Coordinates of C-alpha atoms in Angstrom, one line a residue:
M6 CA 7.5 124.7 -86.7
A7 CA 6.0 127.6 -84.9
L8 CA 6.3 127.5 -81.1
L9 CA 2.5 128.1 -80.9
E10 CA -0.2 127.5 -83.5
F11 CA -3.8 128.5 -83.8
R12 CA -5.9 125.4 -84.3
T13 CA -9.6 124.6 -84.3
E14 CA -9.2 123.3 -80.8
G15 CA -7.4 126.4 -79.5
I16 CA -3.8 127.8 -79.1
Y17 CA -1.5 124.8 -79.5
C18 CA 2.2 124.1 -78.6
P19 CA 3.1 121.2 -80.9
R20 CA 6.5 120.6 -79.3
A21 CA 4.9 120.1 -75.9
D22 CA 1.6 118.7 -77.2
V23 CA -0.5 121.0 -74.9
Y24 CA -3.1 123.6 -75.5
I25 CA -3.6 127.0 -73.9
D26 CA -7.2 127.9 -73.0
P27 CA -8.6 125.5 -75.6
W28 CA -12.3 125.8 -76.6
K29 CA -12.6 122.2 -77.7
R30 CA -11.9 119.1 -75.5
V31 CA -8.2 118.2 -75.5
P32 CA -5.9 115.9 -73.4
K33 CA -3.8 118.7 -71.7
A34 CA -4.9 122.3 -71.2
L35 CA -3.0 125.2 -69.6
I36 CA -5.6 127.6 -68.3
T37 CA -5.0 131.4 -67.9
H38 CA -8.0 132.0 -65.6
G39 CA -11.5 130.8 -64.5
H40 CA -13.9 132.6 -66.7
A41 CA -16.0 130.3 -68.8
D42 CA -14.6 131.3 -72.2
H43 CA -11.1 130.4 -71.1
S44 CA -11.7 127.5 -68.7
R45 CA -14.0 125.1 -70.3
W46 CA -15.3 121.7 -69.1
G47 CA -14.2 118.4 -70.5
H48 CA -10.4 118.4 -70.9
K49 CA -8.6 115.4 -69.5
A50 CA -6.0 117.4 -67.5
Y51 CA -5.8 121.1 -66.5
L52 CA -2.9 123.2 -65.2
C53 CA -3.5 126.7 -63.7
T54 CA -2.2 128.9 -60.9
H55 CA -2.7 127.9 -57.2
S56 CA -5.0 130.9 -56.7
A57 CA -7.1 130.2 -59.8
K58 CA -7.6 126.5 -59.0
P59 CA -10.3 126.8 -56.3
V60 CA -12.8 128.7 -58.5
I61 CA -12.0 126.6 -61.5
R62 CA -12.7 123.5 -59.4
Y63 CA -15.9 125.0 -58.2
R64 CA -17.1 125.9 -61.7
L65 CA -16.0 122.7 -63.5
G66 CA -16.7 120.1 -60.8
A67 CA -14.8 117.9 -58.4
E68 CA -14.2 115.2 -60.9
M69 CA -11.9 117.3 -63.1
R70 CA -8.1 116.6 -63.0
I71 CA -6.7 120.0 -62.1
S72 CA -3.1 120.7 -61.1
S73 CA -1.7 124.0 -60.1
I74 CA 1.6 126.0 -60.2
G75 CA 2.9 129.1 -58.5
F76 CA 3.5 132.4 -60.3
G77 CA 7.0 132.3 -61.8
E78 CA 7.5 128.6 -61.2
L79 CA 9.0 126.8 -64.2
K80 CA 7.5 123.7 -65.6
K81 CA 9.1 121.8 -68.5
I82 CA 7.0 119.7 -70.9
N83 CA 8.9 117.8 -73.6
G84 CA 11.7 120.3 -73.4
V85 CA 9.5 123.4 -73.6
S86 CA 9.6 125.7 -70.6
F87 CA 6.2 127.1 -69.3
S88 CA 5.7 129.6 -66.5
F89 CA 2.6 131.6 -65.3
H90 CA 2.8 135.4 -64.6
P91 CA 0.2 137.7 -63.1
A92 CA -2.3 139.2 -65.5
G93 CA -4.1 141.4 -63.0
H94 CA -7.5 140.5 -64.5
I95 CA -9.1 138.5 -61.6
L96 CA -7.7 136.5 -58.7
G97 CA -5.3 133.9 -60.0
S98 CA -5.3 135.1 -63.6
A99 CA -2.1 134.5 -65.5
Q100 CA -0.2 135.2 -68.7
I101 CA 1.5 132.1 -69.9
R102 CA 5.1 132.3 -71.0
V103 CA 6.4 129.6 -73.4
E104 CA 10.1 129.3 -74.2
Y105 CA 12.0 126.9 -76.4
K106 CA 15.7 127.3 -77.3
G107 CA 15.6 131.0 -76.5
E108 CA 12.4 131.8 -78.4
I109 CA 9.7 133.2 -76.1
W110 CA 6.0 133.6 -76.7
V111 CA 3.5 134.9 -74.1
V112 CA -0.3 134.3 -74.2
S113 CA -2.0 137.1 -72.3
G114 CA -5.4 135.6 -71.6
D115 CA -7.3 138.6 -70.3
Y116 CA -5.5 141.3 -68.4
K117 CA -5.6 144.8 -66.9
I118 CA -2.6 146.8 -65.7
E119 CA -4.4 148.8 -62.9
D120 CA -3.9 147.2 -59.5
D121 CA -7.4 146.5 -58.0
G122 CA -6.1 145.1 -54.7
L123 CA -7.6 141.7 -55.3
A124 CA -6.0 140.2 -58.3
E125 CA -2.2 139.7 -58.4
T126 CA -0.7 142.8 -60.0
F127 CA 0.0 142.7 -63.7
E128 CA 3.6 141.8 -64.6
P129 CA 5.1 142.8 -68.0
V130 CA 6.9 139.8 -69.5
K131 CA 9.6 140.2 -72.2
C132 CA 9.0 138.1 -75.2
H133 CA 9.4 137.8 -79.0
T134 CA 5.7 137.2 -79.8
F135 CA 2.8 138.4 -77.7
I136 CA -0.8 137.1 -78.1
T137 CA -2.9 139.9 -76.7
E138 CA -6.6 140.4 -76.0
T139 CA -8.0 143.5 -77.5
T140 CA -11.5 143.7 -75.9
F141 CA -11.3 147.5 -75.6
G142 CA -8.8 148.2 -78.4
L143 CA -10.2 151.6 -79.5
P144 CA -9.0 155.0 -78.3
I145 CA -12.5 155.9 -76.9
Y146 CA -12.0 153.3 -74.2
S147 CA -10.1 155.2 -71.5
W148 CA -10.7 154.3 -67.9
R149 CA -10.9 156.9 -65.1
P150 CA -9.1 155.9 -61.9
Q151 CA -11.0 153.3 -60.1
E152 CA -11.1 155.4 -56.9
K153 CA -13.3 158.0 -58.7
I154 CA -15.6 155.3 -60.1
F155 CA -16.1 153.9 -56.6
A156 CA -16.8 157.3 -55.2
D157 CA -19.5 157.7 -57.8
I158 CA -21.0 154.3 -57.0
N159 CA -21.0 155.1 -53.3
Q160 CA -22.6 158.5 -53.9
W161 CA -25.3 156.8 -56.0
W162 CA -26.0 154.3 -53.2
K163 CA -26.3 157.2 -50.6
K164 CA -28.7 159.1 -52.8
N165 CA -30.9 156.0 -53.3
K166 CA -30.9 155.4 -49.6
E167 CA -32.1 159.0 -48.9
E168 CA -34.9 158.3 -51.4
G169 CA -35.9 155.1 -49.7
K170 CA -34.8 152.9 -52.6
V171 CA -32.7 149.7 -52.9
S172 CA -29.5 150.0 -55.0
L173 CA -29.3 147.1 -57.4
L174 CA -25.8 146.8 -58.8
S175 CA -24.8 144.4 -61.6
G176 CA -21.4 142.8 -62.2
Y177 CA -20.2 139.4 -63.4
S178 CA -20.2 136.9 -60.5
L179 CA -16.5 136.0 -60.8
G180 CA -14.2 138.9 -60.6
K181 CA -16.3 142.0 -61.2
A182 CA -18.7 141.3 -58.3
Q183 CA -15.8 140.9 -55.8
R184 CA -14.1 144.0 -57.1
L185 CA -17.3 146.0 -56.6
L186 CA -17.7 144.6 -53.2
Q187 CA -14.3 145.8 -52.1
G188 CA -14.9 149.2 -53.5
L189 CA -18.2 149.8 -51.7
D190 CA -18.4 151.7 -48.4
P191 CA -20.1 149.2 -46.0
S192 CA -20.8 152.1 -43.5
I193 CA -23.6 153.2 -45.8
G194 CA -25.6 150.0 -45.2
T195 CA -25.9 146.3 -45.7
I196 CA -24.5 144.7 -48.8
Y197 CA -26.7 141.8 -50.0
T198 CA -25.7 139.3 -52.7
H199 CA -27.3 137.1 -55.3
G200 CA -26.6 133.4 -54.8
A201 CA -24.3 133.2 -57.8
V202 CA -22.2 136.0 -56.4
E203 CA -22.2 134.7 -52.9
N204 CA -21.1 131.2 -54.0
V205 CA -17.9 132.7 -55.6
N206 CA -17.4 135.0 -52.6
Q207 CA -17.2 131.9 -50.4
V208 CA -14.7 130.1 -52.7
I209 CA -12.5 133.2 -52.5
R210 CA -12.9 133.7 -48.7
D211 CA -12.0 130.0 -48.3
Q212 CA -8.6 130.9 -49.9
G213 CA -8.0 133.4 -47.0
V214 CA -8.9 136.5 -49.0
A215 CA -10.8 139.0 -46.8
L216 CA -13.8 140.4 -48.5
N217 CA -16.3 143.0 -47.2
P218 CA -19.2 141.4 -45.2
T219 CA -22.2 140.3 -47.3
T220 CA -25.6 138.9 -46.6
L221 CA -27.1 136.3 -49.0
V222 CA -30.6 137.3 -50.4
T223 CA -33.1 134.6 -49.3
E224 CA -36.8 134.2 -49.3
E225 CA -36.9 134.5 -45.5
I226 CA -35.6 138.1 -45.5
P227 CA -38.5 140.6 -45.2
K228 CA -38.8 143.1 -48.1
K229 CA -38.5 146.0 -45.7
D230 CA -35.0 144.9 -44.7
F231 CA -33.7 145.7 -48.2
K232 CA -34.7 149.4 -48.1
G233 CA -31.8 151.7 -48.4
N234 CA -29.3 148.9 -48.8
L235 CA -27.4 147.5 -51.8
V236 CA -27.6 144.2 -53.7
I237 CA -24.9 142.9 -56.0
A238 CA -26.3 140.5 -58.7
P239 CA -25.0 139.0 -62.0
P240 CA -26.3 140.6 -65.3
S241 CA -28.6 137.7 -65.9
A242 CA -30.6 138.5 -62.8
M243 CA -31.3 142.1 -63.9
G244 CA -34.8 142.6 -65.3
S245 CA -35.9 139.2 -64.1
S246 CA -38.7 138.4 -61.6
W247 CA -36.0 138.0 -58.9
T248 CA -35.7 141.8 -58.7
K249 CA -39.3 142.5 -57.9
K250 CA -38.7 141.9 -54.2
F251 CA -36.5 145.0 -54.1
S252 CA -39.0 147.5 -55.5
P253 CA -38.7 150.5 -55.3
F254 CA -35.1 150.3 -56.6
S255 CA -32.5 152.0 -58.8
D256 CA -30.4 149.7 -60.9
A257 CA -26.9 150.1 -62.3
I258 CA -24.4 148.2 -64.4
A259 CA -20.6 148.3 -64.0
S260 CA -18.9 147.4 -67.2
G261 CA -16.4 148.9 -69.7
W262 CA -19.2 148.8 -72.3
M263 CA -21.0 151.6 -70.3
M264 CA -18.5 154.0 -72.0
I265 CA -20.8 153.8 -75.0
R266 CA -24.2 155.6 -74.8
G267 CA -25.9 152.9 -77.0
A268 CA -24.8 150.1 -74.7
R269 CA -26.2 152.0 -71.7
R270 CA -29.5 152.5 -73.5
R271 CA -29.8 148.9 -74.6
R272 CA -29.3 147.7 -71.0
S273 CA -32.0 150.0 -69.8
A274 CA -30.4 150.6 -66.4
D275 CA -30.7 153.8 -64.4
R276 CA -27.0 154.2 -64.2
G277 CA -23.9 152.8 -66.0
F278 CA -20.5 152.9 -64.3
V279 CA -17.5 152.5 -66.5
L280 CA -15.5 149.8 -64.7
S281 CA -13.7 147.0 -66.4
D282 CA -11.3 144.1 -65.5
H283 CA -9.7 144.5 -69.0
A284 CA -7.0 146.9 -70.1
D285 CA -8.2 150.1 -71.8
W286 CA -6.6 151.5 -75.0
E287 CA -3.6 153.0 -73.2
G288 CA -3.3 149.9 -71.0
L289 CA -3.1 147.6 -74.1
N290 CA -0.5 149.8 -75.7
T291 CA 1.5 150.0 -72.5
A292 CA 1.5 146.3 -72.0
I293 CA 2.6 145.6 -75.6
R294 CA 5.3 148.2 -75.5
E295 CA 6.7 146.7 -72.2
T296 CA 6.9 143.2 -73.7
G297 CA 9.3 144.4 -76.3
A298 CA 7.5 142.0 -78.7
E299 CA 8.5 142.0 -82.4
R300 CA 5.3 140.3 -83.4
V301 CA 1.8 140.6 -81.9
Y302 CA -1.3 138.5 -82.5
A303 CA -4.6 140.2 -81.5
T304 CA -7.6 138.2 -80.4
H305 CA -11.2 139.0 -79.3
G306 CA -12.5 142.5 -79.3
Y307 CA -11.3 145.1 -81.8
S308 CA -8.5 142.8 -83.0
A309 CA -8.6 143.9 -86.7
I310 CA -8.4 147.6 -85.9
F311 CA -5.8 147.2 -83.2
S312 CA -3.5 145.0 -85.3
R313 CA -3.7 147.6 -88.1
W314 CA -2.8 150.3 -85.6
L315 CA 0.3 148.2 -84.5
N316 CA 1.3 147.6 -88.1
E317 CA 1.3 151.3 -88.9
R318 CA 3.7 151.8 -86.0
G319 CA 6.2 149.2 -87.2
I320 CA 5.1 146.2 -85.1
E321 CA 4.3 143.1 -87.1
A322 CA 0.7 142.3 -86.0
A323 CA -2.2 140.2 -87.2
E324 CA -5.7 139.4 -86.1
V325 CA -6.5 135.9 -85.0
K326 CA -10.0 134.6 -84.6
T327 CA -10.7 132.8 -81.3
Q328 CA -13.8 131.9 -79.3
F329 CA -12.8 134.2 -76.4
E330 CA -15.3 136.8 -75.5
G331 CA -13.6 139.2 -73.1
E332 CA -16.1 141.4 -71.3
L333 CA -18.9 140.4 -73.7
Q334 CA -19.5 137.5 -71.3
E335 CA -20.8 140.0 -68.9
I336 CA -23.5 140.9 -71.4
N337 CA -24.1 137.4 -72.8
E338 CA -23.8 135.2 -69.7
S339 CA -26.6 132.6 -69.6
N340 CA -29.3 132.0 -67.1
A341 CA -28.4 128.4 -67.1
E342 CA -25.0 129.2 -65.6
E343 CA -26.0 131.7 -63.0
G344 CA -29.4 133.2 -63.2
Q345 CA -31.2 130.3 -61.7
E346 CA -29.4 130.6 -58.5
S347 CA -30.8 133.0 -55.9

């Protein structure tokens, strides 16, 4: 019996009878983080980290039965040891370590190894088998240091201000939006937020995390007040009627997909900033190397190519189909979830 199995419901531990980030309803779910493709509604019981719990509660509803655990804390279920370790993806995100009789597996969820000052810093975890995301598992995906990206974003904002334009910046409401907020220079002007972003900001502020000051966009704010300032909004709001109140504006998208010219063209934004909360090619290889894993399962993204790359370098690897989306959710997020808030 394998310690973890891939079933139609999700990643399953038969000895403990629990699932990790299941995509169908199950009795017991261990959750790596609060993004919708990993933390789904309808399970009977959830377990996540303390710092992930508030936003998962906010997104899934007060009626959900959600327990939490500290990073590194050990929890035994039917003789199997589970512990959560920082993934560096968003606040509270975790890799889940599973151990039984000396055999160790780690489920990465989503992760990045660069410290963004908001999420708990990624921690390599030694294991025999590593289940890794491969959202950006091609050599072309190589991130510049985030300080340089934020310098570019702030320069873009200053230029727009000089031209009398509003800067409209898009990022996923949970994680990317807060990271953008912390990298912006508030001395340039006021930072406004879409309702979907501000709701998550408040959940995080309520945890004691200090975020840069923001002002919620409301109907009562005169159009002239936005001039020269910056608005953070989810991707679903871009191109909608909601943006008309900011005209004239320059719009930009912050995403790892902005590395590709075709993606920039399809999104039709004025600017694309390459900023991701996922590991780039080098980050993926570094993380896998530091686990010391003998076997790797690659999920979502360039999983087939990446597993072939690992096989050629003597690491047993295979592609596994899952319903995780990685940063695709930033492109595909639905209006029903966020775009109707303002």
